[in-house]
Amino acid sequence: MSVIILGIESSCDDTSAAVIADGILRSNVIASQKVHEAYGGVVPELASRAHQQNIVPVVSEAIRQAGIDKKDLTAIAYTRGPGLLGSLLVGTSFAKGMSIGLDIPLIDVNHLHAHVLSHFIKCDQTDKVPEFPFLCLLISGGNSQIILVRSMNDMEILGKTIDDAAGEAFDKCAKVMGLPYPGGPHIDRLATEGNPEAFSFSKPHIPGLDYSFSGLKTSFLYTVRDNIKEDPDFITHNLPDLCASLQKTIIDILLNKLSKAIRQTGVRHVAIGGGVSANSGVRSAVEKLCRDMKITPWIPERAFTTDNAAMVAIAGYYKYLNNEFSDLALPPFARVSI
């Protein structure tokens, strides 16, 4: 009998539902929220209201695209956290209600754990997946972590940001330059037109494998402020170069610690995940690093880098196989390590 998992993701500003049957992806539907663009960032109250509007049609469409009936579902996996509490409450409440209504098990999923396991999403049986153990560089708007993955349920954080994450550095610097939210994709696009050596920004000197991006952000702000005094149109005249130099600095910071982790652990497989792993510069740099160190890179499809329910469903699938189920009384949580 097939194991069919419905995954529900609502941790931030994307409402998503996906269906995985026997480990193979059958559907992955995402409804993004445009309302936040005018505010330069996610507004939690608006996000939770949009989730309420989107969750029923998104779940219905995921089930329809999968070619099944809701009564065929074996279990429901949902993102319990971390994330925005209001947004998480919408997905959590819906998943619990559907679980009760269909009388099927409920599986809670850690959002960060799901990002790591996105590499195990298969569209068909021939798709390859990483070998254990492997390192995962998890980089998103709220997290920058280096994780040693020994198995599906054995993960250890070796390093993490002590302040801003890489995605925050991209978005906050993009806002200074007047770029739309989210700024990361715009910086990535403009960086291809600029000179990455045009500007020099400060890099942190943090011991161990931890990250810091607040100093870079401040250095970028001061560079812009000081130059605008002499040239009010400084940003306009130097936009591609600013983007290219900023992107190169962030990548250098990320890969410096990643290369240290590779040498310390001796692993032969390296994966990246999270929204910033969609950045073309990051993807190319990680591939080059792995090529130079003669190890295997695992670069996810861009569709699985941002928040999506396919990663929740695959995490739920493996938890189901391990008989790890959720109590209906469990509340969502905003912050936690992996």
Coordinates of C-alpha atoms in Angstrom, one line a residue:
M1 CA 0.0 0.0 0.0
S2 CA 1.4 3.4 -1.0
V3 CA 2.5 6.0 1.6
I4 CA 1.1 9.3 0.5
I5 CA 2.1 12.4 2.5
L6 CA 0.5 15.9 2.2
G7 CA 3.0 18.6 3.2
I8 CA 1.9 22.0 4.3
E9 CA 4.3 25.0 4.6
S10 CA 3.3 28.4 6.0
S11 CA 6.3 29.6 8.0
C12 CA 6.7 33.0 6.4
D13 CA 5.1 34.6 3.3
D14 CA 4.6 31.6 1.0
T15 CA 1.6 29.3 1.3
S16 CA 2.5 25.9 -0.1
A17 CA 1.2 22.4 -0.3
A18 CA 2.7 19.3 -1.8
V19 CA 2.0 15.6 -2.2
I20 CA 4.7 12.9 -2.1
A21 CA 3.8 9.3 -2.8
D22 CA 6.3 6.6 -1.8
G23 CA 9.1 9.2 -1.8
I24 CA 8.3 10.6 -5.3
L25 CA 7.0 14.1 -5.7
R26 CA 3.5 14.3 -7.2
S27 CA 2.7 18.0 -6.8
N28 CA 4.1 21.2 -5.3
V29 CA 1.9 24.3 -5.3
I30 CA 3.1 27.7 -4.0
A31 CA 1.1 30.9 -3.6
S32 CA 3.5 33.9 -3.1
Q33 CA 2.4 37.1 -1.4
K34 CA 3.0 40.3 -3.4
V35 CA 1.5 42.5 -0.7
H36 CA 4.8 42.8 1.2
E37 CA 6.7 44.5 -1.7
A38 CA 5.4 47.9 -0.9
Y39 CA 6.7 47.7 2.7
G40 CA 10.3 46.5 1.8
G41 CA 9.9 43.3 4.0
V42 CA 7.4 40.8 5.3
V43 CA 4.6 42.3 7.5
P44 CA 3.6 39.4 9.8
E45 CA -0.1 40.4 10.2
L46 CA -0.6 40.7 6.4
A47 CA 1.2 37.4 5.9
S48 CA -1.1 35.5 8.3
R49 CA -4.2 37.0 6.6
A50 CA -2.9 36.0 3.2
H51 CA -2.2 32.4 4.4
Q52 CA -5.9 32.2 5.6
Q53 CA -7.0 33.2 2.1
N54 CA -4.6 30.9 0.2
I55 CA -4.4 27.7 2.2
V56 CA -7.7 26.0 1.1
P57 CA -7.2 26.6 -2.6
V58 CA -3.5 25.7 -2.4
V59 CA -4.1 22.4 -0.6
S60 CA -7.0 21.5 -3.0
E61 CA -4.8 22.2 -6.0
A62 CA -1.9 20.1 -4.7
I63 CA -4.3 17.2 -4.2
R64 CA -5.8 17.7 -7.6
Q65 CA -2.5 17.9 -9.4
A66 CA -1.3 14.7 -7.6
G67 CA -4.2 12.9 -9.1
I68 CA -5.6 11.6 -5.8
D69 CA -8.5 12.1 -3.5
K70 CA -8.0 13.5 0.0
K71 CA -9.1 10.1 1.4
D72 CA -6.0 8.6 -0.2
L73 CA -3.7 10.5 2.1
T74 CA -1.7 8.5 4.6
A75 CA -0.6 11.4 6.8
I76 CA -0.2 15.1 6.9
A77 CA 3.1 16.8 7.5
Y78 CA 3.2 20.5 8.5
T79 CA 5.8 23.1 9.4
R80 CA 5.7 23.6 13.1
G81 CA 8.5 26.1 13.2
P82 CA 10.7 28.2 13.2
G83 CA 8.9 31.1 11.5
L84 CA 6.4 33.8 12.0
L85 CA 3.9 32.6 14.7
G86 CA 0.8 34.0 13.0
S87 CA 1.7 32.4 9.7
L88 CA 2.6 29.1 11.4
L89 CA -0.7 29.1 13.3
V90 CA -2.6 29.1 10.0
G91 CA -0.8 26.0 8.7
T92 CA -0.7 24.2 12.0
S93 CA -4.4 24.7 12.6
F94 CA -5.4 23.7 9.1
A95 CA -3.2 20.5 9.3
K96 CA -4.6 19.6 12.7
G97 CA -8.2 20.0 11.5
M98 CA -7.6 18.0 8.3
S99 CA -5.9 15.3 10.3
I100 CA -8.9 15.0 12.7
G101 CA -11.4 15.1 9.8
L102 CA -9.7 12.4 7.8
D103 CA -8.6 10.4 11.0
I104 CA -5.0 10.1 9.8
P105 CA -1.7 10.8 11.6
L106 CA -0.1 14.2 11.9
I107 CA 3.6 14.8 11.6
D108 CA 5.3 18.0 12.7
V109 CA 8.4 19.2 10.7
N110 CA 11.2 21.5 11.6
H111 CA 11.5 24.1 8.8
L112 CA 15.3 24.1 8.8
H113 CA 15.4 20.3 8.9
A114 CA 13.1 20.3 5.8
H115 CA 15.5 22.6 3.9
V116 CA 18.3 20.1 4.5
L117 CA 16.2 17.2 3.4
S118 CA 15.1 19.0 0.2
H119 CA 18.0 17.2 -1.4
F120 CA 16.0 14.0 -1.0
I121 CA 13.1 15.1 -3.1
K122 CA 12.8 12.9 -6.1
C123 CA 10.7 13.5 -9.2
D124 CA 11.4 10.0 -10.4
Q125 CA 13.2 6.9 -9.1
T126 CA 16.4 7.7 -11.0
D127 CA 17.1 10.9 -9.2
K128 CA 20.3 10.8 -7.1
V129 CA 20.6 12.0 -3.5
P130 CA 23.5 12.8 -1.2
E131 CA 25.4 10.2 0.6
F132 CA 25.8 10.3 4.4
P133 CA 27.6 12.0 6.0
F134 CA 27.5 15.3 4.2
L135 CA 27.8 19.0 5.1
C136 CA 24.9 21.3 4.3
L137 CA 25.4 25.1 4.0
L138 CA 22.0 26.3 4.9
I139 CA 21.6 30.0 3.9
S140 CA 18.3 31.9 3.9
G141 CA 16.8 35.2 5.0
G142 CA 17.0 34.2 8.7
N143 CA 19.6 31.5 8.9
S144 CA 23.2 30.9 8.0
Q145 CA 24.4 27.5 9.3
I146 CA 26.9 24.8 8.5
I147 CA 25.3 21.5 9.4
L148 CA 26.9 18.0 9.6
V149 CA 24.3 15.6 8.4
R150 CA 25.0 12.1 9.6
S151 CA 21.5 10.6 8.8
M152 CA 17.9 11.7 8.3
N153 CA 17.5 12.4 12.0
D154 CA 21.0 13.0 13.1
M155 CA 22.2 16.6 12.4
E156 CA 24.7 18.8 14.2
I157 CA 25.1 22.5 13.7
L158 CA 28.9 23.2 13.4
G159 CA 28.6 26.9 12.8
K160 CA 25.8 29.6 12.6
T161 CA 25.4 33.3 12.4
I162 CA 25.8 35.3 15.5
D163 CA 23.8 38.3 14.1
D164 CA 22.5 38.8 10.6
A165 CA 22.1 36.0 8.1
A166 CA 23.4 36.1 4.6
G167 CA 19.9 36.7 3.2
E168 CA 19.4 39.6 5.5
A169 CA 22.6 41.2 4.4
F170 CA 21.5 40.9 0.8
D171 CA 18.0 42.4 1.5
K172 CA 19.1 45.2 3.8
C173 CA 21.8 46.4 1.5
A174 CA 19.4 46.1 -1.5
K175 CA 17.0 48.4 0.4
V176 CA 19.8 51.0 0.8
M177 CA 20.3 50.9 -3.0
G178 CA 16.6 51.4 -3.6
L179 CA 16.0 47.9 -5.0
P180 CA 12.7 46.1 -4.6
Y181 CA 12.0 43.5 -2.0
P182 CA 13.2 40.8 -1.9
G183 CA 16.5 42.3 -2.9
G184 CA 18.7 39.2 -3.3
P185 CA 17.5 38.2 -6.8
H186 CA 18.0 41.8 -8.0
I187 CA 21.5 41.9 -6.6
D188 CA 22.3 38.6 -8.3
R189 CA 21.0 39.9 -11.6
L190 CA 22.9 43.2 -11.5
A191 CA 26.1 41.6 -10.2
T192 CA 26.6 39.9 -13.6
E193 CA 27.0 43.4 -15.1
G194 CA 29.5 44.8 -12.5
N195 CA 33.1 44.5 -11.4
P196 CA 33.3 42.5 -8.2
E197 CA 36.7 44.2 -7.3
A198 CA 35.3 47.7 -7.6
F199 CA 34.6 48.1 -3.9
S200 CA 36.1 46.6 -0.8
F201 CA 33.8 45.8 2.2
S202 CA 34.9 44.6 5.6
K203 CA 34.9 40.9 6.4
P204 CA 34.4 39.5 9.9
H205 CA 37.1 37.7 12.0
I206 CA 34.9 35.3 14.0
P207 CA 36.6 32.3 15.6
G208 CA 35.5 28.8 14.8
L209 CA 32.8 28.2 12.1
D210 CA 30.3 30.9 13.2
Y211 CA 29.2 33.6 10.8
S212 CA 28.6 37.3 11.1
F213 CA 27.2 39.7 8.5
S214 CA 26.4 42.8 10.5
G215 CA 29.8 44.3 10.0
L216 CA 29.6 43.8 6.3
K217 CA 26.2 45.5 6.3
T218 CA 27.6 48.5 8.2
S219 CA 30.6 48.7 6.0
F220 CA 28.4 48.8 2.9
L221 CA 26.2 51.5 4.5
Y222 CA 29.2 53.7 5.3
T223 CA 30.7 53.3 1.8
V224 CA 27.4 54.5 0.2
R225 CA 26.9 57.3 2.7
D226 CA 30.4 58.7 2.3
N227 CA 30.4 58.6 -1.5
I228 CA 26.9 60.2 -1.8
K229 CA 28.3 63.3 -0.1
E230 CA 30.5 63.9 -3.1
D231 CA 28.2 62.4 -5.7
P232 CA 24.4 62.4 -5.0
D233 CA 23.9 60.0 -7.9
F234 CA 26.6 57.6 -6.6
I235 CA 24.3 54.6 -6.3
T236 CA 22.9 55.1 -9.8
H237 CA 26.3 55.5 -11.3
N238 CA 27.8 52.4 -9.5
L239 CA 24.8 50.1 -9.0
P240 CA 26.2 47.0 -10.9
D241 CA 29.6 47.4 -9.3
L242 CA 28.1 47.8 -5.8
C243 CA 26.0 44.6 -6.3
A244 CA 28.9 42.6 -7.7
S245 CA 31.3 43.6 -4.9
L246 CA 28.7 43.0 -2.2
Q247 CA 27.8 39.6 -3.6
K248 CA 31.5 38.6 -3.9
T249 CA 32.1 39.6 -0.3
I250 CA 29.2 37.6 1.0
I251 CA 30.2 34.5 -1.0
D252 CA 33.8 34.9 0.3
I253 CA 32.6 34.9 3.9
L254 CA 30.3 31.9 3.3
L255 CA 32.9 29.8 1.6
N256 CA 35.8 30.6 4.0
K257 CA 34.0 28.9 6.8
L258 CA 32.6 26.1 4.6
S259 CA 36.1 25.2 3.4
K260 CA 37.3 25.1 7.0
A261 CA 34.4 22.8 7.9
I262 CA 35.2 20.5 5.0
R263 CA 38.8 20.2 6.2
Q264 CA 37.9 19.7 9.8
T265 CA 35.3 17.0 9.1
G266 CA 36.8 15.3 6.1
V267 CA 33.4 14.8 4.4
R268 CA 33.3 14.1 0.7
H269 CA 29.8 15.5 0.0
V270 CA 28.6 19.1 0.3
A271 CA 25.1 20.4 -0.2
I272 CA 23.6 23.9 0.0
G273 CA 20.0 24.8 0.8
G274 CA 17.7 27.7 1.7
G275 CA 16.6 30.7 -0.4
V276 CA 20.1 32.2 -0.9
S277 CA 21.2 28.9 -2.5
A278 CA 19.3 30.1 -5.5
N279 CA 21.9 32.8 -6.0
S280 CA 23.9 32.1 -9.2
G281 CA 27.1 33.4 -7.7
V282 CA 26.8 31.1 -4.6
R283 CA 26.0 28.1 -6.7
S284 CA 29.0 28.6 -9.0
A285 CA 31.3 29.3 -6.2
V286 CA 30.3 26.2 -4.2
E287 CA 30.7 24.1 -7.4
K288 CA 34.2 25.5 -7.9
L289 CA 35.2 25.0 -4.3
C290 CA 34.1 21.3 -4.4
R291 CA 35.9 20.8 -7.7
D292 CA 39.1 22.3 -6.3
M293 CA 38.8 20.2 -3.1
K294 CA 37.8 17.1 -5.2
I295 CA 34.5 16.5 -3.4
T296 CA 30.9 16.1 -4.6
P297 CA 28.6 19.2 -4.6
W298 CA 24.8 18.9 -4.3
I299 CA 23.1 21.9 -5.8
P300 CA 19.3 21.9 -5.4
E301 CA 16.8 22.8 -8.1
R302 CA 15.9 26.4 -7.6
A303 CA 12.2 25.4 -7.1
F304 CA 13.3 23.7 -3.9
T305 CA 15.5 26.4 -2.5
T306 CA 12.8 28.8 -1.3
D307 CA 10.1 27.9 1.2
N308 CA 8.1 25.1 -0.3
A309 CA 5.9 22.2 0.9
A310 CA 7.8 19.5 -1.1
M311 CA 10.6 19.7 1.4
V312 CA 8.1 19.4 4.3
A313 CA 6.4 16.4 2.7
I314 CA 9.7 14.6 2.1
A315 CA 10.8 15.3 5.7
G316 CA 7.4 14.0 6.8
Y317 CA 7.7 10.9 4.7
Y318 CA 10.9 9.8 6.4
K319 CA 9.4 10.6 9.8
Y320 CA 6.4 8.5 8.9
L321 CA 8.7 5.6 8.0
N322 CA 10.3 6.0 11.4
N323 CA 6.9 6.2 13.2
E324 CA 7.5 9.7 14.4
F325 CA 4.1 11.4 14.8
S326 CA 2.9 14.6 16.3
D327 CA 0.5 15.2 19.2
L328 CA -2.4 17.5 18.4
A329 CA -1.5 19.6 21.5
L330 CA 1.9 20.7 20.1
P331 CA 2.0 24.5 19.5
P332 CA 4.1 26.1 16.7
F333 CA 7.3 27.8 17.7
A334 CA 9.1 30.9 16.4
R335 CA 12.8 30.1 17.0
V336 CA 14.8 27.0 17.6
S337 CA 18.0 25.4 16.4
I338 CA 17.8 22.4 14.0

